[in-house]
Short mmCIF file of C-alpha atoms and ligand atoms in Angstrom, two decimals:
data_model
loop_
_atom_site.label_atom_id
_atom_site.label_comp_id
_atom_site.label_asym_id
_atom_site.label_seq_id
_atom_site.Cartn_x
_atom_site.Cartn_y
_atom_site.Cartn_z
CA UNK A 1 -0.69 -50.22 22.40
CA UNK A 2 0.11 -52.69 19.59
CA UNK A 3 2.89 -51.74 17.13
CA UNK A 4 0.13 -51.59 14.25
CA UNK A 5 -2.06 -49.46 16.24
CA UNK A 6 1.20 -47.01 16.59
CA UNK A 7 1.56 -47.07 12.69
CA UNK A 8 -1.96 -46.65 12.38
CA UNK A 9 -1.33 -43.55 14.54
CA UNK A 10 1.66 -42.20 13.11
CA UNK A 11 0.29 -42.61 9.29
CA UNK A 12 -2.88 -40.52 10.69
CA UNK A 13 -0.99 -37.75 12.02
CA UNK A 14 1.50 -37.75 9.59
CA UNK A 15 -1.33 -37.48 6.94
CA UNK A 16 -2.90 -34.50 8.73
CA UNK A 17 0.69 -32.63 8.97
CA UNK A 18 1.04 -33.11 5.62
CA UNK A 19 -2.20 -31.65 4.68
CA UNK A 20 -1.03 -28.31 6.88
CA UNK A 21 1.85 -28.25 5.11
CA UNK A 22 0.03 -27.83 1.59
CA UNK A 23 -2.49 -25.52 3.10
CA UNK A 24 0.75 -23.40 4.50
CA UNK A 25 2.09 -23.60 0.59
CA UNK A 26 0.07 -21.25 -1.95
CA UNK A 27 2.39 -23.31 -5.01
CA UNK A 28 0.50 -26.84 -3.08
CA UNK A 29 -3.03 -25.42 -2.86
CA UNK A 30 -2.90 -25.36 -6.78
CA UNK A 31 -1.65 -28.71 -7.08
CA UNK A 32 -3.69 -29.94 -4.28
CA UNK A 33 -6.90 -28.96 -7.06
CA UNK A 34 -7.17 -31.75 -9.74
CA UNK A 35 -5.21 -29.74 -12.81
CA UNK A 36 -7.89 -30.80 -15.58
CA UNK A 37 -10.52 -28.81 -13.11
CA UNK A 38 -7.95 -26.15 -12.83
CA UNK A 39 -6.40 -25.28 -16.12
CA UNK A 40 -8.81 -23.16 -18.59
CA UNK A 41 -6.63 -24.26 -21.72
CA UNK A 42 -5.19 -21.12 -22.30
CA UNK A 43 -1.58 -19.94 -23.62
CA UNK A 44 1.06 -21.40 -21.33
CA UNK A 45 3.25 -18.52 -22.23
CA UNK A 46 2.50 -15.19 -19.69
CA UNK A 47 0.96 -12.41 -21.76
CA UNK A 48 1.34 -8.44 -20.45
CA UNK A 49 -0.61 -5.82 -21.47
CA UNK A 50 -1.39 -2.64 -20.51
CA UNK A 51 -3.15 0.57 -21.13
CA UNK A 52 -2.96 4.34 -20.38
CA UNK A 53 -5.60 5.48 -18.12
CA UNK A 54 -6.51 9.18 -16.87
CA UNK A 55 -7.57 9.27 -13.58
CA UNK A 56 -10.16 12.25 -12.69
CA UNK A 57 -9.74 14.06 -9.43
CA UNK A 58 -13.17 14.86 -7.63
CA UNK A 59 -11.01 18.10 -6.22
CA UNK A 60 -7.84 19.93 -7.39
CA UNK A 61 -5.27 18.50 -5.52
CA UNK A 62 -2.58 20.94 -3.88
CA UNK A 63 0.33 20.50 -2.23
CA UNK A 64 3.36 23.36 -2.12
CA UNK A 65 2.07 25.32 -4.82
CA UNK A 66 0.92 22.76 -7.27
CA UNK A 67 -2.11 22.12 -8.52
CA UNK A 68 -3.54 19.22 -10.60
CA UNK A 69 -6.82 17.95 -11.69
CA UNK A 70 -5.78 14.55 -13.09
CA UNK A 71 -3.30 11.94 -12.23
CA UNK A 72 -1.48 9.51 -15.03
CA UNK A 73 -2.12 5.58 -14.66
CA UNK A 74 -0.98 2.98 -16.63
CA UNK A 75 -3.45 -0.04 -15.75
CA UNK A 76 -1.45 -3.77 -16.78
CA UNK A 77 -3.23 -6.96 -17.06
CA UNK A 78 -1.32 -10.36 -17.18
CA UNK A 79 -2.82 -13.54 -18.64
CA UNK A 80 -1.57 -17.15 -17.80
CA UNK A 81 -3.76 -20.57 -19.05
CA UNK A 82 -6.82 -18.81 -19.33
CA UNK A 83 -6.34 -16.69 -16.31
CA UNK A 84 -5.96 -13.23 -15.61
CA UNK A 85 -4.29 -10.27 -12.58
CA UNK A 86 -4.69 -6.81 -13.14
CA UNK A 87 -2.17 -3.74 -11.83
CA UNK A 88 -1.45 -0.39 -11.86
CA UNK A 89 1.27 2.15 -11.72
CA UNK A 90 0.05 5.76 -10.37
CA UNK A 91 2.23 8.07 -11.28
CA UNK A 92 2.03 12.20 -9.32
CA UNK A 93 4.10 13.69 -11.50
CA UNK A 94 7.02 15.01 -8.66
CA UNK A 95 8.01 11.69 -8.65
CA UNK A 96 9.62 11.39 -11.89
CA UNK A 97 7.80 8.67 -13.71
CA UNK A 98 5.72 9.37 -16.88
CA UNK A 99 3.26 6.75 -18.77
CA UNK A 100 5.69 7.05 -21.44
CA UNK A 101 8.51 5.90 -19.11
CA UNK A 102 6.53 3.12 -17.50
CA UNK A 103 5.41 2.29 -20.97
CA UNK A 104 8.94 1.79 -22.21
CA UNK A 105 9.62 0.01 -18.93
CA UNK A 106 6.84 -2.78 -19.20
CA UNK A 107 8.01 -3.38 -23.30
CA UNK A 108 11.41 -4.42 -21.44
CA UNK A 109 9.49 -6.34 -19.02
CA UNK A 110 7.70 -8.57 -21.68
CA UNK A 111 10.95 -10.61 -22.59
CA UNK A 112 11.78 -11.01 -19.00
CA UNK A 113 8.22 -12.78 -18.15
CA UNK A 114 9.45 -14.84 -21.14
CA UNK A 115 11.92 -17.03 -19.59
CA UNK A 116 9.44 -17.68 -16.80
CA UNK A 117 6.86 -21.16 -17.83
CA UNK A 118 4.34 -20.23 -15.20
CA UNK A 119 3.52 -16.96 -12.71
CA UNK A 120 3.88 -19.05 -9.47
CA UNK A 121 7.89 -18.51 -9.07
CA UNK A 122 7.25 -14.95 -7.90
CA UNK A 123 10.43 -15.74 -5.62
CA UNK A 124 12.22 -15.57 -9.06
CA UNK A 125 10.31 -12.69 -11.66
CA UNK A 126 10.28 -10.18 -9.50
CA UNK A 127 13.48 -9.95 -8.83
CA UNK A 128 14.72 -10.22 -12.34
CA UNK A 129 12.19 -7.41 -13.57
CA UNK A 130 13.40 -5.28 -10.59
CA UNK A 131 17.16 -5.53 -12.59
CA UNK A 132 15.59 -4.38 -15.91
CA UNK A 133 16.17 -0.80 -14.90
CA UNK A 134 17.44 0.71 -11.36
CA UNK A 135 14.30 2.92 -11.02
CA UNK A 136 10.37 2.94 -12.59
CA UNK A 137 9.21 1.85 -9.42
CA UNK A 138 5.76 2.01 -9.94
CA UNK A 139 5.96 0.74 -13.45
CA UNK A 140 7.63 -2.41 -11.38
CA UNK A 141 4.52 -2.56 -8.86
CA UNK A 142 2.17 -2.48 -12.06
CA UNK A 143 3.96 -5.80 -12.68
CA UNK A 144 3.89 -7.22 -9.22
CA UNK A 145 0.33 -6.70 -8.37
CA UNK A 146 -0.83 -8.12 -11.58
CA UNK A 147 0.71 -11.39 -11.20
CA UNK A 148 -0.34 -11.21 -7.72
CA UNK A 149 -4.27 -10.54 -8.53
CA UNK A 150 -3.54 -13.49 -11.36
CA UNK A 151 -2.04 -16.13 -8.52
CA UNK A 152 -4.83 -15.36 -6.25
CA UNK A 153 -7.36 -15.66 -9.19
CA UNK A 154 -5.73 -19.36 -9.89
CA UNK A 155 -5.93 -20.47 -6.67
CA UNK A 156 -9.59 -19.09 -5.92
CA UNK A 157 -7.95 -16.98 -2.16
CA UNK A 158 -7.42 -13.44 -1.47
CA UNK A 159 -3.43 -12.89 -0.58
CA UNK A 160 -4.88 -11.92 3.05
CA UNK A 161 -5.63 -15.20 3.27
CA UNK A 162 -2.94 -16.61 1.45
CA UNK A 163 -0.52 -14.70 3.73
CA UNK A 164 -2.48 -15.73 6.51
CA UNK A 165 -3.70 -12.30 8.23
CA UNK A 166 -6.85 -11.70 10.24
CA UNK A 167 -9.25 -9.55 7.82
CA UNK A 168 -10.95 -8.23 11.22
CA UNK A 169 -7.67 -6.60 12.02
CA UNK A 170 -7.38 -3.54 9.72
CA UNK A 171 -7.22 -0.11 10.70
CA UNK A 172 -10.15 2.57 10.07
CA UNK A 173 -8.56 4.66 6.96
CA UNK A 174 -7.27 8.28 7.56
CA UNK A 175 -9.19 10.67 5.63
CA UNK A 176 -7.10 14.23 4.66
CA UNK A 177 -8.15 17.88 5.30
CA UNK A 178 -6.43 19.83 3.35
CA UNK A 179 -5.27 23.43 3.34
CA UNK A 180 -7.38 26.37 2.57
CA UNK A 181 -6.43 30.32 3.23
CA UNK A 182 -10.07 31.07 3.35
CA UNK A 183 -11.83 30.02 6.56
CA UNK A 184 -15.12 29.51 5.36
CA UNK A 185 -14.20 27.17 2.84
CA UNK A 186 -12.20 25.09 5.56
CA UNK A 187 -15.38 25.39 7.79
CA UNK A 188 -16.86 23.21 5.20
CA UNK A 189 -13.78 20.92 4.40
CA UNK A 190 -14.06 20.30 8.17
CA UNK A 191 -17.54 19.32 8.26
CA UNK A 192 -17.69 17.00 5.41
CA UNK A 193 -14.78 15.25 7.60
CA UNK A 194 -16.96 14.29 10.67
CA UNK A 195 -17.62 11.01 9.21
CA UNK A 196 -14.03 10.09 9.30
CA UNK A 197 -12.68 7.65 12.72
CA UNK A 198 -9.18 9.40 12.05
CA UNK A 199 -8.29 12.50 10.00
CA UNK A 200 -4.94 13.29 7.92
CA UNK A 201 -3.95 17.06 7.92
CA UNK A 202 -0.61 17.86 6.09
CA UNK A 203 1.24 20.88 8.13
CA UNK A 204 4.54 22.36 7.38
CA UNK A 205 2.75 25.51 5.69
CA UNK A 206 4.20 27.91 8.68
CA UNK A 207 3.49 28.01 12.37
CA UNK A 208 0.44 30.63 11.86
CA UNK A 209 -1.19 28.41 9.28
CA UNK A 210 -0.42 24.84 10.85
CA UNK A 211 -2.02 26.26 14.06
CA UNK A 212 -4.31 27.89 12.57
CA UNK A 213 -5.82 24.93 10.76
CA UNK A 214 -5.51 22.53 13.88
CA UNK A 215 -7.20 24.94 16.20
CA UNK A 216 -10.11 25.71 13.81
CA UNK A 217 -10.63 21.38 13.27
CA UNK A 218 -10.36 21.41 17.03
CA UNK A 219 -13.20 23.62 17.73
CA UNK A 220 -15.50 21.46 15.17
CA UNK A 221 -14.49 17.95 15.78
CA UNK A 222 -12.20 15.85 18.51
CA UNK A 223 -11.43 13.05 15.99
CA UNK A 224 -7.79 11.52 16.39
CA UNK A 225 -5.31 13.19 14.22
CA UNK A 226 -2.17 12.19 12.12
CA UNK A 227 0.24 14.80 10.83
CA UNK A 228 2.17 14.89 7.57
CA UNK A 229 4.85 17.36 7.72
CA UNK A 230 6.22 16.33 4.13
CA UNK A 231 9.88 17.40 5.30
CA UNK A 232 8.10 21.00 5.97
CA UNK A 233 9.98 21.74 9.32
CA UNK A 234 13.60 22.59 9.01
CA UNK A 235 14.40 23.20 12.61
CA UNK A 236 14.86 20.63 15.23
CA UNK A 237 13.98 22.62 18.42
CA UNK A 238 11.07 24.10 16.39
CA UNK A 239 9.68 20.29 15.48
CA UNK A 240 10.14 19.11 19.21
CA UNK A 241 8.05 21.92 20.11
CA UNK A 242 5.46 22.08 17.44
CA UNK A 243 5.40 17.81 18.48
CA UNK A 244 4.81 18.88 22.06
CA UNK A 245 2.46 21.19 21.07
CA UNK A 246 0.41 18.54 18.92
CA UNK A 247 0.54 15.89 21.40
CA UNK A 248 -1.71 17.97 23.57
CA UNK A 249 -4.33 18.32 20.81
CA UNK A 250 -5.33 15.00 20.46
CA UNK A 251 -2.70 14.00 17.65
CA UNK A 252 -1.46 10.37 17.32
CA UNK A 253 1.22 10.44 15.62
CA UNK A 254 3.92 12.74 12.73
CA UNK A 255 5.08 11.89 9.72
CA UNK A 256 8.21 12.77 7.75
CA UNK A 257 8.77 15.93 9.97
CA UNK A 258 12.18 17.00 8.68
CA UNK A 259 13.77 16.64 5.51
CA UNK A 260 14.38 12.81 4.44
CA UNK A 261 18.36 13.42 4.99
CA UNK A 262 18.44 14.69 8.83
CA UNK A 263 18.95 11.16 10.38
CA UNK A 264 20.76 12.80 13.51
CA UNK A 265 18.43 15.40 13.84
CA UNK A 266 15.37 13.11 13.30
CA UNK A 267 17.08 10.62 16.04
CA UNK A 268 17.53 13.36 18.74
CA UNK A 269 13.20 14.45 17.78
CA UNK A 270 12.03 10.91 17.94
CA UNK A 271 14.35 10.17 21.45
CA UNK A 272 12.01 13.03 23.34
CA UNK A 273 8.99 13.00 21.20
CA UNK A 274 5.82 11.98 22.95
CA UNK A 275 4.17 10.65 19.73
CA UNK A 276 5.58 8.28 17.27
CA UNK A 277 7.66 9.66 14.35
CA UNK A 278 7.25 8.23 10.73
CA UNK A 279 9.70 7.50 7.85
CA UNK A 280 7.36 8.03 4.54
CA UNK A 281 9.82 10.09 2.02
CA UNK A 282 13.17 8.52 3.53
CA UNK A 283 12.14 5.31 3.42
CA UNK A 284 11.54 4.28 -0.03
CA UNK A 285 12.73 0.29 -0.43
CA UNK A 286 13.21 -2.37 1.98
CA UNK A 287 16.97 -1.55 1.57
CA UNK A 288 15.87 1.63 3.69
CA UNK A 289 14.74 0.19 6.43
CA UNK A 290 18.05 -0.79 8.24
CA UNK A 291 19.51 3.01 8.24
CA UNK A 292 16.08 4.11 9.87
CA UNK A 293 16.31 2.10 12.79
CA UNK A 294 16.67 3.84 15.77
CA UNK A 295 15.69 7.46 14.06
CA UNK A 296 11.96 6.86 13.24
CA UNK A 297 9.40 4.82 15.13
CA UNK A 298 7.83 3.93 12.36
CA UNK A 299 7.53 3.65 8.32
CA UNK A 300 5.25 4.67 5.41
CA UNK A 301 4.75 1.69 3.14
CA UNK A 302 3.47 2.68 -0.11
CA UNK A 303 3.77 0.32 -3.26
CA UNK A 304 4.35 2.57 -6.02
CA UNK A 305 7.80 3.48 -3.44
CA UNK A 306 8.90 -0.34 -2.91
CA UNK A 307 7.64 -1.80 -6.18
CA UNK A 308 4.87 -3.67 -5.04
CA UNK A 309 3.24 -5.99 -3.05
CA UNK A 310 6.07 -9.24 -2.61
CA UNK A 311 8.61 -6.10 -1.34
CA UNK A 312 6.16 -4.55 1.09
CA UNK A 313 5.70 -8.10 2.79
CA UNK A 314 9.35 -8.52 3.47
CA UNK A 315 9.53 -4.52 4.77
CA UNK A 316 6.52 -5.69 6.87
CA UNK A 317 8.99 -8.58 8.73
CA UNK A 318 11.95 -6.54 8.75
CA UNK A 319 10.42 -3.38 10.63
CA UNK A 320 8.47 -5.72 12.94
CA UNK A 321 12.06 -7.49 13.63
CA UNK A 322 13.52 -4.24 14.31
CA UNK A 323 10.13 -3.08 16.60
CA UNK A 324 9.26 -0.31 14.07
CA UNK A 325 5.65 0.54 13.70
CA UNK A 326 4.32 0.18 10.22
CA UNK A 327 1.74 2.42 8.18
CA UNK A 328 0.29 1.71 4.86
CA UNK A 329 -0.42 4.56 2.10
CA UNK A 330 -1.08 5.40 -0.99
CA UNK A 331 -0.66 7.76 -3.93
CA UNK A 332 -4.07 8.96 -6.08
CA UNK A 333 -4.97 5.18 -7.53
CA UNK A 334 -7.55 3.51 -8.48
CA UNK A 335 -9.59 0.45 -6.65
CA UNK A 336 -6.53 -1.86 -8.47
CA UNK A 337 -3.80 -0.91 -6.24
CA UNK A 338 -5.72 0.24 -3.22
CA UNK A 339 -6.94 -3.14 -2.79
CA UNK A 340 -3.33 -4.11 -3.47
CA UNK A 341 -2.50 -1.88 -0.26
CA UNK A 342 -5.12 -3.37 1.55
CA UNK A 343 -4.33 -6.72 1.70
CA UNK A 344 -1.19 -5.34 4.16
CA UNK A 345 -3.66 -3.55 5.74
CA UNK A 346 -4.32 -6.41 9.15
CA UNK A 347 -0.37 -5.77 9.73
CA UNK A 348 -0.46 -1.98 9.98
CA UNK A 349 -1.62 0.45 13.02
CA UNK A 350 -2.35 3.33 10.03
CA UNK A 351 -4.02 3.21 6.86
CA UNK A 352 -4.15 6.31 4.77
CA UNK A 353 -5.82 4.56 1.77
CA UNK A 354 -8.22 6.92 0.50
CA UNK A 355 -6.71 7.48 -3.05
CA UNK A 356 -9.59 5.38 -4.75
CA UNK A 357 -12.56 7.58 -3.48
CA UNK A 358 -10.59 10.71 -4.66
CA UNK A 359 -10.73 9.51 -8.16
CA UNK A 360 -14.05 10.03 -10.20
CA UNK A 361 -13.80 7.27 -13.12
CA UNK A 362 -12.09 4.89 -10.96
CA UNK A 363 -12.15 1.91 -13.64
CA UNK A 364 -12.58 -0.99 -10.70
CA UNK A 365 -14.34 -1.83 -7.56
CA UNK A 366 -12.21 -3.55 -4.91
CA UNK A 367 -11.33 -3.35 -1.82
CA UNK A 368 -14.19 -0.79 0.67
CA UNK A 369 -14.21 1.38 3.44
CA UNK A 370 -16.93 0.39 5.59
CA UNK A 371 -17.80 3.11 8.15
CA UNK A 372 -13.78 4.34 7.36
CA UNK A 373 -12.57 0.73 8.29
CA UNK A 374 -10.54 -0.73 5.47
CA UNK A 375 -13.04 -4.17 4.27
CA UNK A 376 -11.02 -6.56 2.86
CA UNK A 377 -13.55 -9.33 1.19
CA UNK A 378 -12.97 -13.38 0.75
CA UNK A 379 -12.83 -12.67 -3.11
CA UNK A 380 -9.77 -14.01 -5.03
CA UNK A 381 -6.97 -12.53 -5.75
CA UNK A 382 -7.33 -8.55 -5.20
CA UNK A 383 -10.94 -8.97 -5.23
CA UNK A 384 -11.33 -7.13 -8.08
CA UNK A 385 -14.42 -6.25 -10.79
CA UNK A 386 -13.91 -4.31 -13.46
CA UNK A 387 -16.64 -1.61 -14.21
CA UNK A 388 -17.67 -2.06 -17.85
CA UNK A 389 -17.19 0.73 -20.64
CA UNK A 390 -13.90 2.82 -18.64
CA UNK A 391 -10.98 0.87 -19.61
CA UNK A 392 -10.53 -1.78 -23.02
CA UNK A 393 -7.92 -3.60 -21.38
MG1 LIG B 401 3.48 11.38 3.57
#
């Protein structure tokens, strides 16, 4: 072969690594796009705003004795050149954050997004609007996931695809029976579950109850069943045997059995449990994850606990390092942060992302369950619409 033909060659290949490379680059695919076709002429300076929203349960939620018919929301929207990324912080009130305190949080934010010429340097904002304060964690995600949605607007991709993850690859959602004392009234909350591929049933009641309600879903329905314990069983030996107990009832897997601060008690239930124990109250922040190693099999990523969705890709690497199993859920949201959730949703075996369909004037569409599969859609950004008359923002 000549020497010319080699160059010839080599300036080929060469030119097809380098397009790889920008296709591998989200901050490349923009420039890759002529900028005059890009830019829409708007302010070059990024613009936050946000609104307080009411979300409408369908049902009275209950959990340990509290009851609640709405959930606070504080919806954000972030404009850049024309563009725009919505967010959201949800907000169940025993976690400690109010719309008034994310409200305060995201007027601290503003001057922070400042400094900042364009949205791309996520690598960079969000960790200087994580310093503002040390907690407001889902008033942080409201910030994350709208600059998010607004990159993946820009650049015309989903962040599935931008992250490179196989769409077909999500996990069919969990879908949550709750507790009733009266049996004909969990009869029906059983029935109008046999749609569901997997089903969610929070235990840590008391023994009579949590069998009580496994035994009567049992004698409807066979469907695969995850437990959430929320920290409900405060005795090891009891846990192990309630576990074994489960395990023969076609359940796949517990979460947060014991409270979030037994680590050597959790250790010694996971090391002779037959089914996968989850971290979803102790494991908060990617700063979590290293102490949980060897005491849960698995974690509970949620993005109103780890501030949204550029921390919930790193606890994604660092659990699969560590061989942890991952799980994705959610608080009571609307369609803007569920489809936030569910662009994790390839890398997970669980999905409890039902908080959008428990919500009756849920302000977007997004991301679907298809048959209980999470659907994630080749629309950009979070492949959101906003329904018209709900929200001003
Ligand atoms: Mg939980």
């Amino acid at each position: 072969m000549s020497q010319k033909q080699n160059r010839r060659d080599f300036i080929k290949t060469a030119g097809v690594l380098t397009a790889a490379a920008m296709i591998l680059n989200p901050n490349d695919l923009f420039a890759r796009t002529p900028v005059e076709q890009r830019r829409k002429g708007g302010s070059k300076k990024m613009q936050l705003d946000w609104e307080n929203f009411t979300g409408q349960m369908k049902y009275t939620f209950t959990i340990s004795g509290c009851s609640r018919t709405s959930t606070p929301i504080v919806i954000t929207r972030i404009t850049w050149d024309g563009y725009k990324g919505y967010g959201e912080a949800a907000m169940p009130p025993y976690l400690g954050e109010t719309q008034e305190s994310c409200n305060q949080f995201l007027l601290k934010a503003r001057p922070v997004l400042d400094k900042f010429d364009n949205p791309f340097v996520l690598d960079d904002i969000l960790p200087a609007i994580d310093k503002v304060t040390t907690n407001n964690c889902a008033a942080k995600a409201s910030v994350d996931i709208a600059l998010h949605d607004l990159i993946g607007n820009i650049f015309g991709q989903p962040w599935w695809k931008i992250w490179g993850f196989n769409p077909e690859k999500t996990p069919y959602t969990s879908y949550t029976i709750g507790y009733d004392a009266d049996d004909d009234i969990l009869n029906k909350k059983i029935e109008d579950a046999a749609w569901a591929k997997i089903i969610k049933v929070k235990l840590g009641i008391g023994d009579a109850q949590d069998k009580r309600m496994i035994k009567m879903i049992r004698s409807k329905l066979n469907t695969p069943i995850c437990i959430d314990a929320n920290q409900g069983w405060k005795d090891k030996y009891y846990a192990l045997d309630m576990i074994n107990w489960l395990s023969e009832r076609n359940v796949v897997m517990i979460e947060q059995p014991m409270p979030k601060a037994w680590l050597d008690e959790t250790a010694w239930v996971t090391e002779r449990s037959p089914l996968p124990i989850i971290a979803d109250e102790a494991c908060q922040r990617l700063t979590d994850i290293p102490h949980l190693k060897g005491v849960y099999s698995g974690i509970n990523i949620k993005l109103m606990k780890c501030t949204g969705m550029r921390e919930a890709r790193e606890m994604i690497s660092l659990a699969q390092d560590f061989r942890m199993k991952l799980m994705v859920g959610c608080m009571t949201e609307t369609s803007v942060a569920i489809s936030a959730a569910a662009q994790i949703a390839p890398k997970v075996t669980w999905a409890d992302l039902d908080g959008n369909i428990l919500i009756a004037n849920d302000c977007f569409d997004g991301m679907k369950l298809v048959n209980g599969k999470v659907t994630l859609f080749d629309k950009p950004g979070l492949g959101l619409t906003k329904k018209p008359d709900i929200i001003n923002l």
